[in-house]
PDB file of C-alpha atoms in Angstrom:
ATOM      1  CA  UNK O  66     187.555 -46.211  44.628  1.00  0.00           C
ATOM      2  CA  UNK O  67     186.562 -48.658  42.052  1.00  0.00           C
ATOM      3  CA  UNK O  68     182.708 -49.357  41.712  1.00  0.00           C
ATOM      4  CA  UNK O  69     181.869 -52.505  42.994  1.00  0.00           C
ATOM      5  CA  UNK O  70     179.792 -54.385  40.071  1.00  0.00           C
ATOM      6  CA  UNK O  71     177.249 -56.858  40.588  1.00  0.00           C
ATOM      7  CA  UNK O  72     175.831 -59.278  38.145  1.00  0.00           C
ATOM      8  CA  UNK O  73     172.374 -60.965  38.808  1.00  0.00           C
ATOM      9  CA  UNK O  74     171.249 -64.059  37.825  1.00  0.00           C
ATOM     10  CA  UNK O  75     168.490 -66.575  38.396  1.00  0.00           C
ATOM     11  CA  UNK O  76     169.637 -70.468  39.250  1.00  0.00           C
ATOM     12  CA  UNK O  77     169.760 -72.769  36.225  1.00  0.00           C
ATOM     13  CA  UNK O  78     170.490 -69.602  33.715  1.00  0.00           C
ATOM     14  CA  UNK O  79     173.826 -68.964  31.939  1.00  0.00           C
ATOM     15  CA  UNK O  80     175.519 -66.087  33.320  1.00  0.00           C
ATOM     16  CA  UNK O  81     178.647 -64.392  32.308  1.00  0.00           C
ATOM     17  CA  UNK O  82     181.080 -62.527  34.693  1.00  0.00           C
ATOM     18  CA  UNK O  83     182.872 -59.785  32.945  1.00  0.00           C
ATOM     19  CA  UNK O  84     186.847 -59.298  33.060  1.00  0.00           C
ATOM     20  CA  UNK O  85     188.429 -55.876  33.304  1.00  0.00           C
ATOM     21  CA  UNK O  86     190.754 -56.531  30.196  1.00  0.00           C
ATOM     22  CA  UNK O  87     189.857 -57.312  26.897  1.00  0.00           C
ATOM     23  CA  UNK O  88     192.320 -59.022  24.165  1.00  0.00           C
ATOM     24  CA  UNK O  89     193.243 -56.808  21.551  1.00  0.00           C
ATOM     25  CA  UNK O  90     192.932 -57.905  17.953  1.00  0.00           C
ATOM     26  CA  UNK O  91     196.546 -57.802  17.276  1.00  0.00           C
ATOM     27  CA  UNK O  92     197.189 -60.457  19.808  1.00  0.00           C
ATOM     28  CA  UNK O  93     196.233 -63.332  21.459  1.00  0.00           C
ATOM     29  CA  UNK O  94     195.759 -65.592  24.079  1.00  0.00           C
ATOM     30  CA  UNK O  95     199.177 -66.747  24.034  1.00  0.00           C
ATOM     31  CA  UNK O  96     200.779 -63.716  25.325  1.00  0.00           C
ATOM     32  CA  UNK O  97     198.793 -63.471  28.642  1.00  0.00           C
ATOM     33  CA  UNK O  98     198.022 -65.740  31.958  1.00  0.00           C
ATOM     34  CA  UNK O  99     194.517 -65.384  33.417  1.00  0.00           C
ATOM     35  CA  UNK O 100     193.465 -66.439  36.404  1.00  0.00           C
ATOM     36  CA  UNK O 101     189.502 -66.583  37.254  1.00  0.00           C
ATOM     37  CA  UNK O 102     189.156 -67.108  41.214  1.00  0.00           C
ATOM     38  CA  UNK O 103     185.938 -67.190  43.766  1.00  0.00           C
ATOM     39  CA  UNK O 104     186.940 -65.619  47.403  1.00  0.00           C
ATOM     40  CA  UNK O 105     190.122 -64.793  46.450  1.00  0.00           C
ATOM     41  CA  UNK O 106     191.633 -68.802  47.527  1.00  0.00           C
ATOM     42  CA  UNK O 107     189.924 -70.638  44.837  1.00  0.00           C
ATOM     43  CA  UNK O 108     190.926 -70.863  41.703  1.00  0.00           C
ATOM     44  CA  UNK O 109     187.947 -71.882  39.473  1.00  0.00           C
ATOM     45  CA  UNK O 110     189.544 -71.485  35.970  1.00  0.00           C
ATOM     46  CA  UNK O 111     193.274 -70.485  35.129  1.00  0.00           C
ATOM     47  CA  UNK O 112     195.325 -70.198  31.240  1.00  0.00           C
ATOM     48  CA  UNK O 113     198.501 -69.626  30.659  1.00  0.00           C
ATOM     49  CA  UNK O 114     200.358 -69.050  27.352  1.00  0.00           C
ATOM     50  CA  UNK O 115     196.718 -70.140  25.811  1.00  0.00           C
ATOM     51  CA  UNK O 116     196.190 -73.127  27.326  1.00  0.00           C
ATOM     52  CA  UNK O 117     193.759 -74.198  30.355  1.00  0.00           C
ATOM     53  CA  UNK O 118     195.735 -75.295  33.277  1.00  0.00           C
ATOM     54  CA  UNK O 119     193.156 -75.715  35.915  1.00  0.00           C
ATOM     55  CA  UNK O 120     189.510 -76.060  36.329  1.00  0.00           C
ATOM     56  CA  UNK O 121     187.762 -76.758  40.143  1.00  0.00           C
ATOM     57  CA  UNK O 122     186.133 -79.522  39.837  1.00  0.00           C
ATOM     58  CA  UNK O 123     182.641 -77.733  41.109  1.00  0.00           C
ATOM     59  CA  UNK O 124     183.091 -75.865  38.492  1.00  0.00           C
ATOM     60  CA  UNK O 125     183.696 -78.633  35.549  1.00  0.00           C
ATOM     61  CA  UNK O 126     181.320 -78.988  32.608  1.00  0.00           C
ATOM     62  CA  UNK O 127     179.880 -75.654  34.038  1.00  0.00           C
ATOM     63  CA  UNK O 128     182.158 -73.247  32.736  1.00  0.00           C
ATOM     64  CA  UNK O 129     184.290 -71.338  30.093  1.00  0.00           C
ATOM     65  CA  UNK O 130     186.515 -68.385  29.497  1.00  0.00           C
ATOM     66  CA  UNK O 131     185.502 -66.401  26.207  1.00  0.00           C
ATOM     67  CA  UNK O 132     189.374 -66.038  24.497  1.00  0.00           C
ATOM     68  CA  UNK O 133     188.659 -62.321  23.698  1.00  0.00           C
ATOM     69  CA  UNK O 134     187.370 -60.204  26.234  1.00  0.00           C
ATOM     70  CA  UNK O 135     187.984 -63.070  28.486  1.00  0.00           C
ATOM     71  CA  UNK O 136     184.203 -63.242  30.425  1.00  0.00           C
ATOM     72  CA  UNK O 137     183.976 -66.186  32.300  1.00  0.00           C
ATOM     73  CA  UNK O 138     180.498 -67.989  31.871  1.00  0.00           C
ATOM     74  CA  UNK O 139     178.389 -70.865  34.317  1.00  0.00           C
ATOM     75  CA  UNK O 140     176.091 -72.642  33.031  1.00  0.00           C
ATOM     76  CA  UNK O 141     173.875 -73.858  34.799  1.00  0.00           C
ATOM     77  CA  UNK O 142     174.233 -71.284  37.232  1.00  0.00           C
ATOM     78  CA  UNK O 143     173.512 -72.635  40.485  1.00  0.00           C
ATOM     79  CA  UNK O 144     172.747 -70.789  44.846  1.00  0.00           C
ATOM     80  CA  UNK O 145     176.287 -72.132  45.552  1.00  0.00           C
ATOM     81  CA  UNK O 146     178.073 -69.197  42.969  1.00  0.00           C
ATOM     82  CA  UNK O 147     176.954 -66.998  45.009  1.00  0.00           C
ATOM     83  CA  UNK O 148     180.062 -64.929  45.977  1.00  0.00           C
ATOM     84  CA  UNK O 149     182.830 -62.413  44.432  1.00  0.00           C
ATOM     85  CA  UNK O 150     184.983 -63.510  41.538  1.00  0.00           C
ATOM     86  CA  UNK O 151     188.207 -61.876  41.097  1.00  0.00           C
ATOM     87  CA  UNK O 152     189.851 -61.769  37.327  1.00  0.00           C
ATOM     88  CA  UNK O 153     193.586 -61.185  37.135  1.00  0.00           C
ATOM     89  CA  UNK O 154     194.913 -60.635  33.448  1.00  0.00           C
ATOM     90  CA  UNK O 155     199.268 -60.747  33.520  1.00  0.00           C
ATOM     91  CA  UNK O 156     201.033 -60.143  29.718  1.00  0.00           C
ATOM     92  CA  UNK O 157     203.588 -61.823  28.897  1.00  0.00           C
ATOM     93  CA  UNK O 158     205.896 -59.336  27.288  1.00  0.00           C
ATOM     94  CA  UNK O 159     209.193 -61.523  27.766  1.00  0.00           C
ATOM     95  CA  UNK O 160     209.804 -64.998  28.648  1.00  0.00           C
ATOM     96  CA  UNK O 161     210.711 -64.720  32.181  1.00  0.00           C
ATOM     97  CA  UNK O 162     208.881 -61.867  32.938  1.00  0.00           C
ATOM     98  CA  UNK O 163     205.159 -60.569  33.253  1.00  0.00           C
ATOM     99  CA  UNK O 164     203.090 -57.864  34.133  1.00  0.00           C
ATOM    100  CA  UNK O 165     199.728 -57.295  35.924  1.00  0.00           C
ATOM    101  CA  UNK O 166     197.262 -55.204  33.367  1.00  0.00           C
ATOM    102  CA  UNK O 167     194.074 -56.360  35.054  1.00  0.00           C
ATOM    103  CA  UNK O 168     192.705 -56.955  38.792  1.00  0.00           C
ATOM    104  CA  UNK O 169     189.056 -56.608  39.008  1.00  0.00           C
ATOM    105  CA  UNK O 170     186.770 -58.072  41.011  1.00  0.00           C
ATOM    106  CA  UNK O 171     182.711 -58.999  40.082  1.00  0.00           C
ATOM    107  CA  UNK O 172     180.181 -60.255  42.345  1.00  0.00           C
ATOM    108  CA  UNK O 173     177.531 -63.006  41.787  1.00  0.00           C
ATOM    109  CA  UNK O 174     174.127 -62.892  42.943  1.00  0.00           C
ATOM    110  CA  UNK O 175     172.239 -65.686  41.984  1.00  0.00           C
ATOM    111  CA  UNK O 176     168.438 -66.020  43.136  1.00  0.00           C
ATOM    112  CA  UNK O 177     165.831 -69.037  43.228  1.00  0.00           C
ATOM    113  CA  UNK O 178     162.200 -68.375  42.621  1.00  0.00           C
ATOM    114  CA  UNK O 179     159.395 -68.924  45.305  1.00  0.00           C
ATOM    115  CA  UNK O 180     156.392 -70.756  44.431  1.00  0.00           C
ATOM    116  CA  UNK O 181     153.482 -69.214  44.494  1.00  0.00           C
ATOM    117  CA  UNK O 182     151.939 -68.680  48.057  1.00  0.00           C
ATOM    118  CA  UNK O 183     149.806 -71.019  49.435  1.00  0.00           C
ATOM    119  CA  UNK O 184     147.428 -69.475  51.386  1.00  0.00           C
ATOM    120  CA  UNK O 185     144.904 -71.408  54.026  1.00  0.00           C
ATOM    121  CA  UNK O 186     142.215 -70.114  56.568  1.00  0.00           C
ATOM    122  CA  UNK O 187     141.085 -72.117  59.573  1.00  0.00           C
ATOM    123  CA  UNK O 188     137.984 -71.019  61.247  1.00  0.00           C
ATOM    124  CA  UNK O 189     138.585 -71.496  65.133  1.00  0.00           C
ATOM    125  CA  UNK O 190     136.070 -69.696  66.915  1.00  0.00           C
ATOM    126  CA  UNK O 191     132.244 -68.727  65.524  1.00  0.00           C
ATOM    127  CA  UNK O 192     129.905 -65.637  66.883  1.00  0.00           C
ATOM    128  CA  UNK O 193     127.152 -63.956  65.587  1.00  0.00           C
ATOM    129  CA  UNK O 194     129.302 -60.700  65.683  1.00  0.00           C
ATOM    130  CA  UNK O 195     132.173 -61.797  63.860  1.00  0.00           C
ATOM    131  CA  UNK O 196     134.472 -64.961  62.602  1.00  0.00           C
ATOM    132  CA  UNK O 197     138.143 -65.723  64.124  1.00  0.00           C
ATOM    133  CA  UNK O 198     140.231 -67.286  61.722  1.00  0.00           C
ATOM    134  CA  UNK O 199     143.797 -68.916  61.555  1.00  0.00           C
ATOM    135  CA  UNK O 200     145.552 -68.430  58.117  1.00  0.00           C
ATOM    136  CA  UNK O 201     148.860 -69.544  56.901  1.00  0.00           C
ATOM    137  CA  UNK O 202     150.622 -68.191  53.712  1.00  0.00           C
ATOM    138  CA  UNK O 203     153.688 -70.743  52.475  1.00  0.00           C
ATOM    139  CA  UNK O 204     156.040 -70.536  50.201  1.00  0.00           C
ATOM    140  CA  UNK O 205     158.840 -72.764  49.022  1.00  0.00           C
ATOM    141  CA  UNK O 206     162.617 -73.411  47.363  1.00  0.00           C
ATOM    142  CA  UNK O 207     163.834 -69.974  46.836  1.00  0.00           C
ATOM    143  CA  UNK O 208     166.683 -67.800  47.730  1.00  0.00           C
ATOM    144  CA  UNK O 209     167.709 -65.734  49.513  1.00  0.00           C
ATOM    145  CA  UNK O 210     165.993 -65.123  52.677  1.00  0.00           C
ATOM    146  CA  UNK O 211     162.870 -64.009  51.850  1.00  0.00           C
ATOM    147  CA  UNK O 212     160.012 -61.601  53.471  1.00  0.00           C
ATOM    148  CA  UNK O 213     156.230 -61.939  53.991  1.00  0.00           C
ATOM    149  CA  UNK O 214     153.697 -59.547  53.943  1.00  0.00           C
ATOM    150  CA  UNK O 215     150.131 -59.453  53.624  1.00  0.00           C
ATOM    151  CA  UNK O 216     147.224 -56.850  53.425  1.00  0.00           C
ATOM    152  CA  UNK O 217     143.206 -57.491  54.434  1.00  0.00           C
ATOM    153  CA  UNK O 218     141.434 -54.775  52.331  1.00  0.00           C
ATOM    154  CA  UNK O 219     144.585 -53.159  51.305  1.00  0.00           C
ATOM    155  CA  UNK O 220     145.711 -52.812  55.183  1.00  0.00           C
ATOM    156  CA  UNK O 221     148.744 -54.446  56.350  1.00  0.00           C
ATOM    157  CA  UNK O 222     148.870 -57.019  58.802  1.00  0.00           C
ATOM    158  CA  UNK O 223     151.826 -57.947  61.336  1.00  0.00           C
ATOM    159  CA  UNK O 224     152.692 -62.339  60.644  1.00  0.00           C
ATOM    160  CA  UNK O 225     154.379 -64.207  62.363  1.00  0.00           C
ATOM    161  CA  UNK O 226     156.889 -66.030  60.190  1.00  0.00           C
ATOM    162  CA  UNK O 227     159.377 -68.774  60.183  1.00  0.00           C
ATOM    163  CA  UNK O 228     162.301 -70.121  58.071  1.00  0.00           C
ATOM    164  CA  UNK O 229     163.551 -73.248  57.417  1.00  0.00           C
ATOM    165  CA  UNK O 230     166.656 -73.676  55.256  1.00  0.00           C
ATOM    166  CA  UNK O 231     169.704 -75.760  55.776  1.00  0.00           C
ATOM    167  CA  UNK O 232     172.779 -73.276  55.732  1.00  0.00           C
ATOM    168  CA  UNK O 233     173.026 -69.314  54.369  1.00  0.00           C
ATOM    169  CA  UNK O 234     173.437 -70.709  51.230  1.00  0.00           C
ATOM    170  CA  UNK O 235     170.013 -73.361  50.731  1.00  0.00           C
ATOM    171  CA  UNK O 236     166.911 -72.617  49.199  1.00  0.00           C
ATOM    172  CA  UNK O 237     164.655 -71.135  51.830  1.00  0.00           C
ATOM    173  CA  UNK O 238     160.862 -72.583  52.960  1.00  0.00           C
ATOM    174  CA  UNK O 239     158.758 -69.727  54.902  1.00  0.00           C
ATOM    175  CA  UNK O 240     155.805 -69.135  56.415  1.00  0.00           C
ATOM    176  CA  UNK O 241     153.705 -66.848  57.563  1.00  0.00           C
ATOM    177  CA  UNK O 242     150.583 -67.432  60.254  1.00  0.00           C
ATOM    178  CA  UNK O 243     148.449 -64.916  61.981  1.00  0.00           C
ATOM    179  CA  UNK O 244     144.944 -64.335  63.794  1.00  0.00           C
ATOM    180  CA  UNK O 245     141.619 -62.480  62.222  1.00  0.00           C
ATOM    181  CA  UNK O 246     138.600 -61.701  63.247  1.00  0.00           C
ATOM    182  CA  UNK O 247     136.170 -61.278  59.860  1.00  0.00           C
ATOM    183  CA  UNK O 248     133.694 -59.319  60.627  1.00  0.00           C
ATOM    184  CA  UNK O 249     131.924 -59.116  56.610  1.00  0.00           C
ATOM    185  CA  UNK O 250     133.758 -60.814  53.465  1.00  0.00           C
ATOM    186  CA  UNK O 251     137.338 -59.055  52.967  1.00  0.00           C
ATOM    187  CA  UNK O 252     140.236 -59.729  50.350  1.00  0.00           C
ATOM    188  CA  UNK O 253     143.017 -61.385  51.498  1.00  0.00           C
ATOM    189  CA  UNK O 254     146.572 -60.946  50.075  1.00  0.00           C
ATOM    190  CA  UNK O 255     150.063 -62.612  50.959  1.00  0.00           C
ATOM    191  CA  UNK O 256     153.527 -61.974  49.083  1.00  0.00           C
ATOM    192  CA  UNK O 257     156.828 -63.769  49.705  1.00  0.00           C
ATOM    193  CA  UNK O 258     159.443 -60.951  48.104  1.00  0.00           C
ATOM    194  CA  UNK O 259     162.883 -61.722  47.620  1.00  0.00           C
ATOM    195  CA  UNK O 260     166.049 -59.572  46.273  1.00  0.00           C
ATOM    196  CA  UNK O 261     163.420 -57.220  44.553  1.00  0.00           C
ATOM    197  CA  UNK O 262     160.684 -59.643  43.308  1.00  0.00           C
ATOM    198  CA  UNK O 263     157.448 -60.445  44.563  1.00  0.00           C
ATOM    199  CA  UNK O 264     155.187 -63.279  44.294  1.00  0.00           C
ATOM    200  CA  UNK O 265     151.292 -63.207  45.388  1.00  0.00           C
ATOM    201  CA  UNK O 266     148.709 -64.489  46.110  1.00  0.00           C
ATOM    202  CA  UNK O 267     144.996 -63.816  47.124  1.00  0.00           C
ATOM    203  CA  UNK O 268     142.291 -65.253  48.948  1.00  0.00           C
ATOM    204  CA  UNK O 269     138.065 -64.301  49.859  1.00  0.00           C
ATOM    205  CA  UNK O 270     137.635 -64.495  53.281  1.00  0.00           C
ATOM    206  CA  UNK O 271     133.542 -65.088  54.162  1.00  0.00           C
ATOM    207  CA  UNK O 272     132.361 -64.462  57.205  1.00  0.00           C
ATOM    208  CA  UNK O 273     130.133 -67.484  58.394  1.00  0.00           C
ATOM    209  CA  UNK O 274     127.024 -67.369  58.109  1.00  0.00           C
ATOM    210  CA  UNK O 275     125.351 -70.386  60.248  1.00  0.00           C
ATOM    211  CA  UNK O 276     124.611 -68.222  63.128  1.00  0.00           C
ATOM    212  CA  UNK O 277     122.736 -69.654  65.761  1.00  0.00           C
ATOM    213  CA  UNK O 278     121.235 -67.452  68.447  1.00  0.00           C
ATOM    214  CA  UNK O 279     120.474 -69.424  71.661  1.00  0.00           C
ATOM    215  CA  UNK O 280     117.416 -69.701  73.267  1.00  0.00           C
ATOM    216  CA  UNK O 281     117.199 -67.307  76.105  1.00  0.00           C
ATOM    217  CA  UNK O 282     115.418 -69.099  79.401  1.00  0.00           C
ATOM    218  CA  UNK O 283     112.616 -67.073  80.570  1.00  0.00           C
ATOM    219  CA  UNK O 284     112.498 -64.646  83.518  1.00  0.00           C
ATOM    220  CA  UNK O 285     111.675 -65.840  87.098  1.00  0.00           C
ATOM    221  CA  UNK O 286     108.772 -62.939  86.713  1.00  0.00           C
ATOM    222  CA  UNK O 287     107.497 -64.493  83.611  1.00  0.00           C
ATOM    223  CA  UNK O 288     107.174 -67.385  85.190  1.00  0.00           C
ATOM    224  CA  UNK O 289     105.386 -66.421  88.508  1.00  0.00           C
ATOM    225  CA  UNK O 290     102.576 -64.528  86.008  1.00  0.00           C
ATOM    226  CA  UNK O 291     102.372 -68.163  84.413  1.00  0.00           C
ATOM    227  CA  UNK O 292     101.910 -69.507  87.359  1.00  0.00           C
ATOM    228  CA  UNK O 293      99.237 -67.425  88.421  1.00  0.00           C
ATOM    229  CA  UNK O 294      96.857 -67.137  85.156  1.00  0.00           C
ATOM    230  CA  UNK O 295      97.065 -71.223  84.859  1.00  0.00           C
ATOM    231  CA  UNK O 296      95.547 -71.185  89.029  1.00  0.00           C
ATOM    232  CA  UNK O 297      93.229 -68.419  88.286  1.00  0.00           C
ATOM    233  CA  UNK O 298      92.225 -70.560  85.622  1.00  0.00           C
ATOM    234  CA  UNK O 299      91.853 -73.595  87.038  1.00  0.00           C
ATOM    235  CA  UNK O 300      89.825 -71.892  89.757  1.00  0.00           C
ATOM    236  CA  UNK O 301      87.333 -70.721  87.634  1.00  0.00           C
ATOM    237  CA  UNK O 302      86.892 -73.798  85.732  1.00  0.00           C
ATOM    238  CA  UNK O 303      86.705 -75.495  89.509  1.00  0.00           C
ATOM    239  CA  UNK O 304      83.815 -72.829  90.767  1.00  0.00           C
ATOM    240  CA  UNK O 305      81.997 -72.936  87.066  1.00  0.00           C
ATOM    241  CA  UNK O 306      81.207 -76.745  87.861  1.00  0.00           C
ATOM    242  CA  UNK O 307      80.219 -76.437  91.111  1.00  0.00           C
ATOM    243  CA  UNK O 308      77.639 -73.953  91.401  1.00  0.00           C
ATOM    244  CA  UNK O 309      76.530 -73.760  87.418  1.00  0.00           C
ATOM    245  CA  UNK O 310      73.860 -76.806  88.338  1.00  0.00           C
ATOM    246  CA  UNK O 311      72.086 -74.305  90.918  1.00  0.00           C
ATOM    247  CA  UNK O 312      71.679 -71.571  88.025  1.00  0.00           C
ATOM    248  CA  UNK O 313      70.229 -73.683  85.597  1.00  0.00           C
ATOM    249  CA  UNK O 314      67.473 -75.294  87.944  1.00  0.00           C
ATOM    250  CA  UNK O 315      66.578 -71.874  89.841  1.00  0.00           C
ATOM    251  CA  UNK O 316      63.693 -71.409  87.364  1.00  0.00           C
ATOM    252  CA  UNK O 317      61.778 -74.156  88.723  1.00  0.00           C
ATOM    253  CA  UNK O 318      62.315 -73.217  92.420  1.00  0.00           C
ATOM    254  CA  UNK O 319      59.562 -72.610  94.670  1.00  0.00           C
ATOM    255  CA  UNK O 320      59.421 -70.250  97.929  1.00  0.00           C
ATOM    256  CA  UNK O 321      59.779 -73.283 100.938  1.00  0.00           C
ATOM    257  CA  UNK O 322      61.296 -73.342 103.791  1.00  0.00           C
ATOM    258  CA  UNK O 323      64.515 -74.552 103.130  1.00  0.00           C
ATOM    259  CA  UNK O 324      66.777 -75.076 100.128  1.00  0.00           C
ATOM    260  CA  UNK O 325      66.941 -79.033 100.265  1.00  0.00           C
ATOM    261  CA  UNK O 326      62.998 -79.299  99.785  1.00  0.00           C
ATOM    262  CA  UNK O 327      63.454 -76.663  96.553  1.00  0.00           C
ATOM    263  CA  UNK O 328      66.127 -78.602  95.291  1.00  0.00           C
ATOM    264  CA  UNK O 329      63.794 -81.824  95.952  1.00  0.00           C
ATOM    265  CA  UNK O 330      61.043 -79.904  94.175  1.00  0.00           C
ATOM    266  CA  UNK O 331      63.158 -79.595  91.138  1.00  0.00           C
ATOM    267  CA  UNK O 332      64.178 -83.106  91.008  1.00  0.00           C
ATOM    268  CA  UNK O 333      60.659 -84.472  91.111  1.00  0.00           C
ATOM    269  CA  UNK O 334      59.771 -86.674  88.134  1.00  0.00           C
ATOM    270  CA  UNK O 335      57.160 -85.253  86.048  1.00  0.00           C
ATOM    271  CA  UNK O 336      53.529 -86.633  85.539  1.00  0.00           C
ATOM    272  CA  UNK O 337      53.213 -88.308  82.312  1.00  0.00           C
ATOM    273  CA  UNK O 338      50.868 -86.732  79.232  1.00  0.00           C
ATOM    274  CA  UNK O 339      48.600 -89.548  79.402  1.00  0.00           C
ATOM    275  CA  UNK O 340      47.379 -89.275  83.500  1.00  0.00           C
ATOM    276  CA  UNK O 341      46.581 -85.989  82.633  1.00  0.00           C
ATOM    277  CA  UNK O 342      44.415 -86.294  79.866  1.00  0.00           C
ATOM    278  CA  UNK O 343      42.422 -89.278  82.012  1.00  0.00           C
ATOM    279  CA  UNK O 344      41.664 -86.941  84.813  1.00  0.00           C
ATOM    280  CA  UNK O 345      40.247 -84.644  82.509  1.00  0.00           C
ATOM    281  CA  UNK O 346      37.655 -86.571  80.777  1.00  0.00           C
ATOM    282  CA  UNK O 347      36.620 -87.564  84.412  1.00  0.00           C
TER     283      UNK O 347
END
């Protein structure tokens, strides 16, 4: 079995497609036909006897057939080439007669670069304990189908991803979204890979720091105790001006028979300085 080769390219490069028969120097291209072909039905470039006889007209302006070892090169290469080219070689070793020396068949593999992902984070819940967050990783105009991964602290996380891209043969948009809960600051990183490169991208994720602890009602015990020391309180305050008037006027109390005359006694205006001294000199 023949090995199968495989030529890479990148769209909007120049890229050249090999043949299995090369020219040699003692002839030329006038003793062979040469038929370049995509998918075995198309035709995209064909000589005979030295002379181009047919060109597909995707193809025009984008292509030509080196006249020696017969490589067929696009430029610019575009996601369309994708696909196997066949290149049969006949010789022309009589007029009316030719023979096959060459059937070999190459395949294209043109890729489109990703941007570089885009990568957002959406807080959508807040506790002191930790921060949920929505983030999205994007990435656009490549090819092929692409994958996307992504690691928080160097450990992988699970997306959930979605394509958009017009037929198997389109550039490709993706994106990735998932939920975290940040707990303390971490390193985010998201890469869109695609037929064996990578592109990345990183991201800080902070852990929000405006927490706000709520105010915790108080107890229905706390409460009764309140309650208690403000009418304890009040009592005192209550018996203090009731019965402090007695205290202070029990020095001046006299032995009588009955508390209203004592109280009487005490409440007796005094005899002036001046009566007294009168009554002495008499």
């Amino acid at each position: 079995a023949l090995e199968k080769k495989v030529v890479k390219s990148k769209a909007g490069e120049k890229v050249g497609l090999p043949c299995c028969h090369e020219i040699p120097i003692s002839e030329s291209l006038h003793n062979y036909r040469v038929y370049w072909q995509k998918n075995t039905t198309d035709v995209v470039l064909a000589y005979a006897e030295g002379k181009m006889i047919h060109k597909h007209e995707r193809y025009e302006k984008r292509t030509e057939m080196d006249d020696r070892n017969l490589t067929l090169w696009i430029s610019p290469v575009e996601i369309l080439d994708n696909g196997p080219y066949q290149c049969v070689v006949q010789h022309l070793r009589f007029s009316q007669n030719s023979v096959v020396v060459c059937d070999e068949t190459v395949t294209l593999f043109v890729t489109a670069d990703f941007s570089t992902p885009n990568i957002t984070a959406e807080v959508s819940n807040n506790s002191c304990e930790s921060t949920e967050m929505v983030v999205r990783c994007s990435s656009h105009g490549g090819f092929p189908k692409p994958k996307i991964s992504g690691a928080l602290n160097n450990v992988s996380v699970v997306w959930n991803t979605s394509w958009v891209s017009k037929s198997s043969l389109s550039l490709y948009n993706i994106t990735g979204k998932l939920r975290l809960n940040v707990t303390k600051d971490v390193s985010f990183t998201c890469s869109v890979e695609y037929n064996g490169f990578a592109k990345s991208s990183s991201l800080l994720l902070k852990k929000q720091n405006d927490c706000v602890v709520p105010l915790v009602p108080p107890s229905y015990n706390v409460i009764t105790a309140s309650s208690i020391i403000i009418i304890v309180f009040l009592l005192a305050i209550t018996l203090a001006a009731r019965y402090l008037p007695r205290h202070v006027c029990s020095h001046c109390s006299k032995p009588q028979d009955s508390v209203e005359e004592g109280v009487k006694e005490c409440l007796k205006t005094p005899v002036s300085s001046k009566v007294t001294s009168e009554t002495s000199s008499v």
